[in-house]
CSV table of C-alpha atoms (C1' of nucleotides) in Angstrom, one decimal:
chain,number,residue,atom,x,y,z
G,1,MET,CA,15.8,-7.5,28.5
G,2,LYS,CA,18.4,-10.0,29.5
G,3,LYS,CA,20.0,-7.6,32.0
G,4,TYR,CA,16.7,-7.5,34.0
G,5,LEU,CA,16.3,-11.2,34.3
G,6,GLU,CA,18.0,-11.4,37.7
G,7,ILE,CA,15.7,-8.8,39.0
G,8,LEU,CA,12.7,-10.6,37.7
G,9,ILE,CA,13.5,-14.0,39.0
G,10,ASN,CA,13.4,-12.6,42.5
G,11,ILE,CA,10.1,-10.9,42.4
G,12,PRO,CA,7.0,-12.7,43.9
G,13,LEU,CA,5.1,-12.7,40.6
G,14,PHE,CA,7.8,-15.0,39.1
G,15,ALA,CA,8.5,-17.1,42.2
G,16,GLY,CA,9.2,-20.7,41.4
G,17,ILE,CA,10.2,-20.0,37.8
G,18,GLN,CA,13.7,-20.7,36.7
G,19,GLU,CA,15.8,-18.2,34.8
G,20,ASN,CA,15.8,-20.1,31.6
G,21,GLU,CA,12.0,-20.8,31.8
G,22,LEU,CA,11.4,-17.1,32.6
G,23,GLU,CA,13.1,-16.0,29.4
G,24,SER,CA,10.7,-18.0,27.2
G,25,LEU,CA,7.8,-17.0,29.4
G,26,LEU,CA,8.5,-13.3,29.0
G,27,GLY,CA,8.5,-13.8,25.2
G,28,CYS,CA,5.2,-15.6,25.5
G,29,LEU,CA,3.8,-12.8,27.6
G,30,ASN,CA,4.9,-10.2,25.1
G,31,ALA,CA,6.6,-8.3,27.9
G,32,GLN,CA,8.0,-4.9,27.0
G,33,VAL,CA,10.5,-2.8,28.7
G,34,ARG,CA,10.3,1.0,28.7
G,35,HIS,CA,12.5,3.7,30.1
G,36,TYR,CA,11.3,7.0,31.7
G,37,PRO,CA,13.2,10.0,32.8
G,38,LYS,CA,12.4,11.5,36.2
G,39,GLY,CA,9.0,13.2,36.2
G,40,GLU,CA,7.6,11.6,33.1
G,41,ILE,CA,4.2,10.1,33.0
G,42,ILE,CA,4.2,6.3,32.9
G,43,MET,CA,0.4,5.9,32.9
G,44,LEU,CA,-2.1,8.7,32.5
G,45,SER,CA,-5.4,8.8,34.3
G,46,GLY,CA,-8.2,8.4,31.8
G,47,ALA,CA,-6.0,6.8,29.1
G,48,PRO,CA,-6.7,3.3,27.8
G,49,MET,CA,-4.8,0.6,29.7
G,50,ASN,CA,-4.5,-3.1,29.5
G,51,SER,CA,-1.2,-3.9,31.0
G,52,VAL,CA,0.3,-4.7,34.4
G,53,GLY,CA,3.4,-2.7,35.2
G,54,ILE,CA,6.4,-3.9,37.1
G,55,VAL,CA,9.0,-1.4,38.3
G,56,LEU,CA,12.5,-2.8,37.4
G,57,GLU,CA,14.5,0.3,38.4
G,58,GLY,CA,13.8,3.5,40.2
G,59,SER,CA,10.4,4.2,41.7
G,60,ALA,CA,7.1,5.6,40.8
G,61,GLN,CA,4.2,7.5,42.4
G,62,ILE,CA,0.6,6.5,42.0
G,63,LEU,CA,-1.4,9.8,41.9
G,64,LYS,CA,-5.0,10.8,41.8
G,65,ASP,CA,-6.5,14.2,41.3
G,66,ASP,CA,-9.4,15.1,43.4
G,67,PHE,CA,-12.5,17.3,42.9
G,68,ASN,CA,-10.5,20.5,43.1
G,69,GLY,CA,-7.6,19.3,41.0
G,70,ASN,CA,-5.4,18.7,44.0
G,71,ARG,CA,-2.8,16.1,43.4
G,72,ASN,CA,-2.9,13.3,45.8
G,73,ILE,CA,-0.3,10.6,46.3
G,74,LEU,CA,-1.9,7.2,46.9
G,75,ALA,CA,1.2,5.1,47.0
G,76,ARG,CA,4.8,4.8,46.0
G,77,VAL,CA,5.9,1.8,44.0
G,78,LYS,CA,9.5,0.7,44.2
G,79,HIS,CA,11.9,-1.5,42.5
G,80,GLY,CA,10.4,-5.0,42.0
G,81,GLU,CA,6.8,-4.0,42.8
G,82,LEU,CA,3.7,-4.2,40.6
G,83,PHE,CA,1.2,-1.5,39.8
G,84,ALA,CA,-2.2,-1.3,38.1
G,85,GLU,CA,-2.7,-5.1,38.5
G,86,VAL,CA,-6.0,-4.7,40.3
G,87,PHE,CA,-7.4,-2.5,37.5
G,88,ALA,CA,-6.1,-4.9,34.9
G,89,CYS,CA,-7.7,-7.9,36.6
G,90,ILE,CA,-11.1,-6.2,36.9
G,91,GLY,CA,-10.9,-5.3,33.2
G,92,ILE,CA,-11.1,-1.6,33.8
G,93,GLU,CA,-10.3,0.0,30.4
G,94,HIS,CA,-9.3,3.5,31.4
G,95,ALA,CA,-6.7,4.1,34.1
G,96,PRO,CA,-8.3,5.6,37.2
G,97,VAL,CA,-4.9,6.9,38.4
G,98,THR,CA,-1.8,8.5,37.0
G,99,VAL,CA,1.6,6.9,37.5
G,100,LEU,CA,4.6,9.2,37.5
G,101,ALA,CA,8.3,8.4,37.4
G,102,ASP,CA,9.6,9.4,40.8
G,103,THR,CA,13.2,9.0,39.6
G,104,ARG,CA,14.6,7.8,36.4
G,105,ALA,CA,12.7,4.5,36.0
G,106,VAL,CA,12.6,1.3,34.0
G,107,VAL,CA,9.2,-0.4,33.8
G,108,LEU,CA,8.2,-3.8,32.4
G,109,PHE,CA,4.7,-4.0,30.9
G,110,ILE,CA,2.8,-7.3,30.5
G,111,ASP,CA,-0.4,-7.5,28.7
G,112,PHE,CA,-2.9,-8.8,31.3
G,113,ARG,CA,-4.9,-11.0,28.9
G,114,ARG,CA,-1.8,-13.0,28.2
G,115,ILE,CA,-1.4,-13.7,31.9
G,116,VAL,CA,-4.9,-15.2,32.4
G,117,SER,CA,-5.3,-17.0,29.1
G,118,SER,CA,-2.7,-19.8,29.0
G,119,CYS,CA,-0.5,-20.0,26.0
G,120,THR,CA,0.5,-23.1,24.1
G,121,SER,CA,4.3,-23.1,24.5
G,122,ALA,CA,5.0,-22.6,28.2
G,123,CYS,CA,1.9,-23.8,30.0
G,124,ALA,CA,3.8,-25.3,32.9
G,125,PHE,CA,5.4,-22.0,33.9
G,126,HIS,CA,2.2,-20.3,33.1
G,127,SER,CA,0.0,-22.0,35.6
G,128,ARG,CA,2.7,-21.2,38.2
G,129,LEU,CA,2.4,-17.5,37.1
G,130,ILE,CA,-1.3,-17.5,37.6
G,131,GLU,CA,-1.0,-19.1,41.0
G,132,ASN,CA,1.5,-16.4,41.9
G,133,MET,CA,-0.8,-13.7,40.7
G,134,LEU,CA,-3.7,-15.1,42.7
G,135,ARG,CA,-1.5,-15.3,45.8
G,136,LEU,CA,-0.3,-11.7,45.4
G,137,MET,CA,-3.8,-10.5,45.1
G,138,ALA,CA,-5.0,-12.5,48.0
G,139,ARG,CA,-2.1,-11.2,50.2
G,140,LYS,CA,-2.9,-7.7,49.4
G,141,ASN,CA,-6.5,-8.5,50.1
G,142,MET,CA,-5.7,-9.8,53.5
G,143,MET,CA,-3.5,-6.9,54.4
G,144,LEU,CA,-6.2,-4.5,53.4
G,145,HIS,CA,-8.7,-6.4,55.5
G,146,GLU,CA,-6.4,-6.3,58.5
G,147,LYS,CA,-6.0,-2.6,58.0
G,148,VAL,CA,-9.8,-2.1,57.9
G,149,SER,CA,-10.2,-4.2,61.0
G,150,CYS,CA,-7.9,-1.7,62.7
G,151,LEU,CA,-9.2,1.5,61.3
G,152,GLY,CA,-12.8,0.5,61.7
G,153,HIS,CA,-12.9,1.4,65.3
G,154,ARG,CA,-14.0,4.7,66.7
G,155,THR,CA,-11.3,5.6,69.2
G,156,THR,CA,-7.5,5.5,69.0
G,157,ARG,CA,-7.5,3.1,71.9
G,158,GLU,CA,-9.6,0.6,70.1
G,159,LYS,CA,-7.6,0.9,67.0
G,160,LEU,CA,-4.5,0.3,68.9
G,161,GLU,CA,-6.0,-2.7,70.6
G,162,ALA,CA,-6.9,-4.2,67.3
G,163,PHE,CA,-3.5,-3.5,66.0
G,164,LEU,CA,-1.7,-5.1,68.9
G,165,LEU,CA,-3.9,-8.2,68.8
G,166,LEU,CA,-3.2,-8.5,65.1
G,167,HIS,CA,0.6,-8.4,65.6
G,168,MET,CA,0.5,-10.8,68.5
G,169,GLU,CA,-1.3,-13.2,66.2
G,170,HIS,CA,1.2,-12.7,63.5
G,171,ALA,CA,4.1,-13.3,65.9
G,172,GLY,CA,2.4,-16.2,67.6
G,173,THR,CA,4.0,-15.3,71.0
G,174,ASN,CA,2.9,-13.0,73.7
G,175,PRO,CA,5.8,-10.8,74.3
G,176,PHE,CA,6.2,-9.8,70.6
G,177,GLU,CA,7.9,-7.3,68.5
G,178,ILE,CA,6.3,-5.0,66.0
G,179,PRO,CA,8.1,-3.8,62.8
G,180,PHE,CA,6.9,-0.2,63.2
G,181,SER,CA,8.3,2.9,64.8
G,182,ARG,CA,5.8,5.0,66.7
G,183,ASN,CA,5.5,7.3,63.7
G,184,GLU,CA,4.8,4.4,61.3
G,185,MET,CA,2.3,3.0,63.8
G,186,ALA,CA,0.5,6.2,63.9
G,187,ASP,CA,0.6,6.5,60.2
G,188,TYR,CA,-0.8,3.0,59.8
G,189,LEU,CA,-3.6,3.6,62.2
G,190,CYS,CA,-4.2,7.1,60.8
G,191,VAL,CA,-4.0,8.8,64.2
G,192,ASP,CA,-1.9,11.5,65.7
G,193,ARG,CA,1.5,10.3,66.9
G,194,SER,CA,1.5,12.1,70.2
G,195,ALA,CA,-2.1,11.0,70.9
G,196,LEU,CA,-0.9,7.5,70.2
G,197,SER,CA,1.9,7.9,72.7
G,198,THR,CA,-0.5,9.2,75.3
G,199,VAL,CA,-2.9,6.3,74.9
G,200,LEU,CA,0.0,3.8,75.1
G,201,GLY,CA,1.1,5.4,78.3
G,202,LYS,CA,-2.4,5.3,79.7
G,203,MET,CA,-2.7,1.6,78.9
G,204,ARG,CA,0.6,0.9,80.6
G,205,ASP,CA,-0.6,2.8,83.7
G,206,GLU,CA,-3.7,0.7,83.7
G,207,GLU,CA,-1.4,-2.4,83.5
G,208,VAL,CA,-3.2,-3.9,80.5
G,209,ILE,CA,0.0,-3.8,78.4
G,210,GLN,CA,3.6,-3.5,78.9
G,211,TYR,CA,6.1,-2.3,76.4
G,212,HIS,CA,9.7,-1.3,75.8
G,213,LYS,CA,10.7,0.1,72.4
G,214,ASN,CA,9.1,-2.2,69.8
G,215,SER,CA,8.5,-5.1,72.2
G,216,PHE,CA,4.9,-5.3,73.5
G,217,GLU,CA,3.2,-7.6,75.9
G,218,LEU,CA,-0.6,-7.9,76.4
G,219,LEU,CA,-1.5,-8.5,80.0
G,220,ASP,CA,-4.7,-9.8,81.7
G,221,GLY,CA,-7.5,-7.4,81.3
G,222,PHE,CA,-6.4,-6.3,77.8
G,223,GLY,CA,-9.4,-5.4,75.7
G,224,VAL,CA,-11.8,-5.3,78.6
G,225,HIS,CA,-13.4,-1.9,78.7
G,226,LYS,CA,-14.6,0.1,81.7
W,1,MET,CA,-25.7,-31.7,42.7
W,2,LYS,CA,-27.8,-31.2,39.6
W,3,LYS,CA,-30.4,-29.2,41.5
W,4,TYR,CA,-27.9,-26.6,42.4
W,5,LEU,CA,-26.7,-26.0,38.8
W,6,GLU,CA,-29.0,-23.1,38.2
W,7,ILE,CA,-27.8,-21.4,41.3
W,8,LEU,CA,-24.2,-21.9,40.3
W,9,ILE,CA,-24.4,-20.7,36.7
W,10,ASN,CA,-25.5,-17.3,38.1
W,11,ILE,CA,-22.7,-16.7,40.5
W,12,PRO,CA,-19.8,-14.6,39.4
W,13,LEU,CA,-17.2,-17.4,39.9
W,14,PHE,CA,-18.8,-19.3,37.1
W,15,ALA,CA,-19.7,-16.4,34.9
W,16,GLY,CA,-19.4,-17.1,31.2
W,17,ILE,CA,-19.6,-20.9,31.7
W,18,GLN,CA,-22.5,-22.8,30.2
W,19,GLU,CA,-24.6,-25.2,32.2
W,20,ASN,CA,-23.4,-28.3,30.4
W,21,GLU,CA,-19.8,-27.1,30.7
W,22,LEU,CA,-20.3,-26.4,34.3
W,23,GLU,CA,-21.4,-29.9,35.0
W,24,SER,CA,-18.2,-31.4,33.8
W,25,LEU,CA,-16.1,-28.6,35.3
W,26,LEU,CA,-17.6,-29.4,38.8
W,27,GLY,CA,-16.6,-33.0,38.4
W,28,CYS,CA,-13.1,-32.0,37.4
W,29,LEU,CA,-12.9,-29.7,40.4
W,30,ASN,CA,-14.1,-32.5,42.7
W,31,ALA,CA,-16.8,-30.2,44.1
W,32,GLN,CA,-18.6,-31.5,47.2
W,33,VAL,CA,-22.0,-30.5,48.5
W,34,ARG,CA,-22.6,-30.5,52.3
W,35,HIS,CA,-25.7,-29.7,54.4
W,36,TYR,CA,-25.6,-28.0,57.7
W,37,PRO,CA,-28.4,-27.5,60.3
W,38,LYS,CA,-28.7,-24.1,61.8
W,39,GLY,CA,-25.9,-23.4,64.3
W,40,GLU,CA,-23.5,-26.0,63.1
W,41,ILE,CA,-19.9,-25.4,62.5
W,42,ILE,CA,-19.0,-25.2,58.8
W,43,MET,CA,-15.3,-24.4,59.3
W,44,LEU,CA,-13.5,-24.4,62.6
W,45,SER,CA,-10.8,-21.9,63.4
W,46,GLY,CA,-7.5,-23.7,63.7
W,47,ALA,CA,-8.6,-26.8,61.7
W,48,PRO,CA,-6.8,-27.7,58.5
W,49,MET,CA,-8.4,-26.2,55.4
W,50,ASN,CA,-7.8,-26.4,51.7
W,51,SER,CA,-11.1,-25.6,50.2
W,52,VAL,CA,-13.0,-22.6,49.0
W,53,GLY,CA,-16.6,-22.5,50.2
W,54,ILE,CA,-19.7,-21.4,48.2
W,55,VAL,CA,-23.0,-20.9,50.1
W,56,LEU,CA,-25.7,-22.4,47.9
W,57,GLU,CA,-28.6,-22.0,50.4
W,58,GLY,CA,-29.0,-20.2,53.6
W,59,SER,CA,-26.4,-18.0,55.1
W,60,ALA,CA,-23.3,-18.2,57.3
W,61,GLN,CA,-21.4,-16.1,59.8
W,62,ILE,CA,-17.6,-15.6,59.7
W,63,LEU,CA,-16.5,-15.4,63.3
W,64,LYS,CA,-13.3,-14.7,65.1
W,65,ASP,CA,-12.6,-15.0,68.8
W,66,ASP,CA,-10.4,-12.4,70.3
W,67,PHE,CA,-7.9,-12.3,73.2
W,68,ASN,CA,-10.6,-12.6,75.9
W,69,GLY,CA,-12.6,-15.3,74.1
W,70,ASN,CA,-15.2,-12.8,72.9
W,71,ARG,CA,-16.9,-13.9,69.7
W,72,ASN,CA,-16.7,-11.3,67.0
W,73,ILE,CA,-18.8,-11.4,63.8
W,74,LEU,CA,-16.5,-10.4,60.8
W,75,ALA,CA,-19.0,-10.9,58.1
W,76,ARG,CA,-22.2,-12.6,57.0
W,77,VAL,CA,-22.0,-14.7,53.8
W,78,LYS,CA,-25.2,-15.2,51.9
W,79,HIS,CA,-26.6,-17.3,49.2
W,80,GLY,CA,-24.2,-17.3,46.2
W,81,GLU,CA,-21.2,-15.9,48.0
W,82,LEU,CA,-17.8,-17.3,48.6
W,83,PHE,CA,-15.8,-17.6,51.8
W,84,ALA,CA,-12.3,-18.6,52.8
W,85,GLU,CA,-11.1,-17.9,49.2
W,86,VAL,CA,-8.5,-15.5,50.3
W,87,PHE,CA,-7.0,-17.9,52.8
W,88,ALA,CA,-7.1,-20.7,50.2
W,89,CYS,CA,-5.3,-18.5,47.7
W,90,ILE,CA,-2.5,-17.6,50.1
W,91,GLY,CA,-2.1,-21.2,51.0
W,92,ILE,CA,-2.9,-20.8,54.7
W,93,GLU,CA,-3.2,-24.3,56.1
W,94,HIS,CA,-5.2,-23.7,59.2
W,95,ALA,CA,-8.4,-21.7,59.1
W,96,PRO,CA,-8.0,-18.3,61.0
W,97,VAL,CA,-11.7,-18.0,61.4
W,98,THR,CA,-14.7,-20.0,62.3
W,99,VAL,CA,-17.7,-20.3,59.9
W,100,LEU,CA,-21.1,-21.0,61.4
W,101,ALA,CA,-24.4,-21.9,59.8
W,102,ASP,CA,-26.6,-18.9,60.4
W,103,THR,CA,-29.6,-20.8,59.1
W,104,ARG,CA,-30.0,-24.2,57.7
W,105,ALA,CA,-27.4,-24.1,55.0
W,106,VAL,CA,-26.0,-25.9,51.9
W,107,VAL,CA,-22.4,-25.3,51.0
W,108,LEU,CA,-20.3,-26.3,48.0
W,109,PHE,CA,-16.6,-27.0,48.6
W,110,ILE,CA,-14.0,-26.8,45.9
W,111,ASP,CA,-10.4,-27.9,46.5
W,112,PHE,CA,-8.4,-24.8,45.8
W,113,ARG,CA,-5.5,-26.5,44.2
W,114,ARG,CA,-7.8,-27.9,41.5
W,115,ILE,CA,-8.8,-24.3,40.7
W,116,VAL,CA,-5.3,-23.0,40.0
W,117,SER,CA,-3.7,-26.0,38.4
W,118,SER,CA,-5.4,-26.6,35.1
W,119,CYS,CA,-6.8,-30.0,34.4
W,120,THR,CA,-6.6,-31.9,31.1
W,121,SER,CA,-10.2,-32.4,30.3
W,122,ALA,CA,-11.8,-29.0,30.6
W,123,CYS,CA,-9.1,-26.4,30.1
W,124,ALA,CA,-11.3,-24.0,28.1
W,125,PHE,CA,-13.7,-23.5,31.0
W,126,HIS,CA,-10.9,-23.7,33.4
W,127,SER,CA,-9.1,-20.6,32.2
W,128,ARG,CA,-12.3,-18.8,32.4
W,129,LEU,CA,-12.7,-20.0,36.0
W,130,ILE,CA,-9.3,-18.7,36.9
W,131,GLU,CA,-10.0,-15.3,35.2
W,132,ASN,CA,-13.2,-15.1,37.2
W,133,MET,CA,-11.4,-15.9,40.4
W,134,LEU,CA,-8.8,-13.2,39.7
W,135,ARG,CA,-11.5,-10.7,38.9
W,136,LEU,CA,-13.4,-11.5,42.1
W,137,MET,CA,-10.3,-11.0,44.2
W,138,ALA,CA,-9.4,-7.8,42.4
W,139,ARG,CA,-12.9,-6.4,43.0
W,140,LYS,CA,-12.8,-7.2,46.6
W,141,ASN,CA,-9.4,-5.6,46.7
W,142,MET,CA,-10.7,-2.4,45.1
W,143,MET,CA,-13.6,-2.2,47.5
W,144,LEU,CA,-11.3,-2.6,50.5
W,145,HIS,CA,-9.0,0.0,49.1
W,146,GLU,CA,-11.9,2.4,48.7
W,147,LYS,CA,-13.0,1.7,52.3
W,148,VAL,CA,-9.5,2.4,53.6
W,149,SER,CA,-9.3,5.6,51.6
W,150,CYS,CA,-12.5,6.7,53.5
W,151,LEU,CA,-11.5,5.4,56.9
W,152,GLY,CA,-8.0,6.7,56.6
W,153,HIS,CA,-8.9,10.2,57.5
W,154,ARG,CA,-8.9,11.7,61.0
W,155,THR,CA,-12.2,13.5,61.2
W,156,THR,CA,-15.7,12.5,60.3
W,157,ARG,CA,-15.9,15.4,57.9
W,158,GLU,CA,-12.9,14.2,55.9
W,159,LYS,CA,-14.2,10.6,55.9
W,160,LEU,CA,-17.5,11.9,54.6
W,161,GLU,CA,-15.8,14.0,51.9
W,162,ALA,CA,-13.8,11.0,50.7
W,163,PHE,CA,-17.0,8.9,50.7
W,164,LEU,CA,-19.0,11.5,48.7
W,165,LEU,CA,-16.2,12.0,46.2
W,166,LEU,CA,-16.0,8.2,45.7
W,167,HIS,CA,-19.7,7.9,45.0
W,168,MET,CA,-19.7,10.8,42.7
W,169,GLU,CA,-17.0,9.1,40.8
W,170,HIS,CA,-18.9,5.9,40.7
W,171,ALA,CA,-22.0,7.6,39.5
W,172,GLY,CA,-20.2,9.8,37.0
W,173,THR,CA,-22.7,12.7,37.5
W,174,ASN,CA,-22.7,15.4,40.0
W,175,PRO,CA,-26.1,15.4,41.5
W,176,PHE,CA,-25.8,11.7,42.4
W,177,GLU,CA,-27.5,9.1,44.5
W,178,ILE,CA,-25.9,6.9,47.1
W,179,PRO,CA,-27.2,3.4,47.9
W,180,PHE,CA,-27.0,3.9,51.7
W,181,SER,CA,-29.3,5.1,54.4
W,182,ARG,CA,-27.7,7.4,57.0
W,183,ASN,CA,-27.4,4.5,59.3
W,184,GLU,CA,-25.6,2.4,56.7
W,185,MET,CA,-23.4,5.3,55.8
W,186,ALA,CA,-22.4,5.8,59.4
W,187,ASP,CA,-21.7,2.1,59.7
W,188,TYR,CA,-19.6,2.1,56.5
W,189,LEU,CA,-17.6,5.1,57.7
W,190,CYS,CA,-17.4,3.7,61.3
W,191,VAL,CA,-18.7,6.9,62.9
W,192,ASP,CA,-21.6,7.8,65.0
W,193,ARG,CA,-24.8,8.3,63.1
W,194,SER,CA,-25.9,11.5,64.9
W,195,ALA,CA,-22.4,12.9,64.5
W,196,LEU,CA,-22.6,12.2,60.8
W,197,SER,CA,-26.0,14.0,60.6
W,198,THR,CA,-24.5,17.0,62.4
W,199,VAL,CA,-21.5,17.2,60.0
W,200,LEU,CA,-23.8,16.8,57.0
W,201,GLY,CA,-25.9,19.7,58.3
W,202,LYS,CA,-22.9,21.8,58.9
W,203,MET,CA,-21.6,21.2,55.4
W,204,ARG,CA,-25.0,22.2,54.0
W,205,ASP,CA,-25.0,25.4,56.1
W,206,GLU,CA,-21.6,26.2,54.6
W,207,GLU,CA,-23.0,25.6,51.1
W,208,VAL,CA,-20.4,23.1,50.1
W,209,ILE,CA,-22.9,20.4,49.6
W,210,GLN,CA,-26.6,20.1,49.0
W,211,TYR,CA,-28.7,17.0,49.7
W,212,HIS,CA,-32.1,15.6,49.9
W,213,LYS,CA,-32.6,12.0,51.1
W,214,ASN,CA,-30.1,10.0,49.2
W,215,SER,CA,-29.4,12.5,46.5
W,216,PHE,CA,-26.3,14.6,47.0
W,217,GLU,CA,-24.6,17.4,45.1
W,218,LEU,CA,-21.1,18.7,45.6
W,219,LEU,CA,-20.8,22.4,45.2
W,220,ASP,CA,-18.0,24.8,44.6
W,221,GLY,CA,-15.7,24.9,47.6
W,222,PHE,CA,-16.2,21.3,48.5
W,223,GLY,CA,-13.1,19.8,50.0
W,224,VAL,CA,-11.5,23.2,50.5
W,225,HIS,CA,-10.7,23.5,54.2
W,226,LYS,CA,-10.6,26.6,56.4
L,1,DA,C1',-57.4,5.9,62.1
L,2,DA,C1',-54.6,4.7,65.8
L,3,DG,C1',-50.6,2.4,66.9
L,4,DT,C1',-45.9,1.1,65.9
L,5,DA,C1',-41.5,1.1,63.8
L,6,DT,C1',-38.0,3.4,61.3
L,7,DC,C1',-35.4,7.1,59.8
L,8,DG,C1',-33.2,11.5,60.0
L,9,DG,C1',-32.2,15.6,62.5
L,10,DT,C1',-31.1,18.2,66.9
L,11,DT,C1',-29.1,19.2,71.3
L,12,DG,C1',-26.2,18.9,75.5
L,13,DT,C1',-22.5,16.9,77.9
L,14,DA,C1',-18.6,14.1,78.8
L,15,DT,C1',-14.9,12.1,76.5
L,16,DT,C1',-11.4,11.9,73.3
L,17,DT,C1',-8.5,13.5,70.0
L,18,DA,C1',-5.7,16.7,67.2
L,19,DC,C1',-2.4,19.9,67.2
L,20,DA,C1',1.5,22.5,68.8
L,21,DA,C1',5.2,23.0,71.5
L,22,DC,C1',8.6,21.2,74.3
L,23,DA,C1',11.9,17.9,76.6
L,24,DA,C1',14.7,13.8,77.3
L,25,DG,C1',17.3,10.2,75.4
L,26,DG,C1',19.7,7.8,71.8
L,27,DA,C1',22.0,7.5,67.5
L,28,DT,C1',24.9,9.5,64.1
L,29,DG,C1',28.5,11.9,62.2
L,30,DA,C1',31.9,15.5,61.8
N,1,DT,C1',33.4,15.7,72.2
N,2,DC,C1',30.1,18.5,70.3
N,3,DA,C1',26.4,19.3,67.4
N,4,DT,C1',22.6,17.6,65.1
N,5,DC,C1',18.9,14.6,64.0
N,6,DC,C1',15.5,11.4,65.1
N,7,DT,C1',12.5,9.1,68.2
N,8,DT,C1',9.5,9.0,71.9
N,9,DG,C1',6.9,10.8,75.7
N,10,DT,C1',4.6,14.8,78.0
N,11,DT,C1',1.5,18.7,78.5
N,12,DG,C1',-2.1,22.2,77.6
N,13,DT,C1',-5.7,23.8,74.8
N,14,DA,C1',-9.0,23.9,71.3
N,15,DA,C1',-11.7,21.2,68.5
N,16,DA,C1',-14.3,17.2,67.3
N,17,DT,C1',-16.6,13.2,68.4
N,18,DA,C1',-19.4,9.7,71.0
N,19,DC,C1',-23.3,8.9,73.4
N,20,DA,C1',-27.8,9.5,75.1
N,21,DA,C1',-32.0,11.4,74.8
N,22,DC,C1',-35.5,13.5,72.4
N,23,DC,C1',-38.4,15.1,68.4
N,24,DG,C1',-40.8,15.2,64.1
N,25,DA,C1',-41.8,13.0,59.7
N,26,DT,C1',-42.9,9.0,57.1
N,27,DA,C1',-44.4,4.6,56.2
N,28,DC,C1',-46.5,0.3,57.5
N,29,DT,C1',-49.6,-2.6,60.1
N,30,DT,C1',-53.8,-3.9,62.2
DNA sequence: AAGTATCGGTTGTATTTACAACAAGGATGA
DNA sequence: TCATCCTTGTTGTAAATACAACCGATACTT
């Protein structure tokens, strides 16, 4: 366990907690480390679950099988990231997804009930832990909300407009940079990359935006249709 | 304040807390009730904020102004519902949205920091409060995730398939009912209602689904393309 | 019972997109 | 330097959608 402490103090869930505090906190949380060879099942869909998982080493896939039994990758969880925390918080008893070791992986499990109900020995760190957990969940929430606000438009152009506005707001300046390649942008907006390029070109021709590589500028008339 | 207790004990944030406990908890949270006439600003975009709002009576609109100053309704918060809780959890200092009284409204404000940091007098209820807050946030999270998993497909047909699968899972049976009219369904999926109808008809012709009013059944071959 | 509103389905057309294929430019590495 | 890969933009075509308009059925009101 000790060898993973320096990983743990750097993950957001334990932000603001010192290394020596963390050690006692982990004991108090009854944290357990498990090792998985590549391809092994970390969490099986339908099986009972009551823990939050933290990937310490390697990476894992979150999978869901659909109506026809087709395997579907929902997400990839990497070193330092959490999984199943939403289900644990809701109190879902049986895992709705399967988690598979993508590579050889080390995972830390924490009983969720021990996170929310404060303990007697380490309450000071504990309330910080809860605050972190709330913050993490709220961030995820906001990111999802932003994504919906982009995807919830009919045309690629409208999606793109929402996306650009969002990132201008994030940056706080008008010529601003976005941390996406065209490919990643298209993936995020769930549209075809070449169609995205076309729409971008059209908007530049109409002089409502200007861009070079990842730098964009919104001009007068942006967002005004017809 | 007393007159609102019976509203409060029924909202999810205070689930599992008794009326007499609630009274002391509210004091401990420094909860404040405020009244607003119709049309008045409850929270102003850009102004400092550090409270979670709970609508006790009436309803409110969450607004956001875009690049061109166009007002945009993000959501409507009704009696018993929370707002600004995500921003409060993240620790955002200035409100990114405006909240407007839709009708004459009564709102309870709770200082967010008092929610996360446990107090000395009412810790038993307090940990329940935090658990509720986490649960609420996680639920919202899951709902958003479900929405993204529907919207994140290119064609109306694929969106519809994801939507139907989701509701079959929720129901747990195969002929299942959905709690949406066609209009609401189209709104949720962010597609045109008539186009949705057309796609539904096409899928019925292909005998991959069967439906009557709000009752749907997925047949063999559902989700198999080409 | 007539009038009205709402809902769901249909159709036609213009618009938009997906998809595939290709080309130009830059970056990387042998 | 050459070859290769990756990224981005372009084009053409087929497919899908948005939008508007209309219709029939149902429910509700007066």
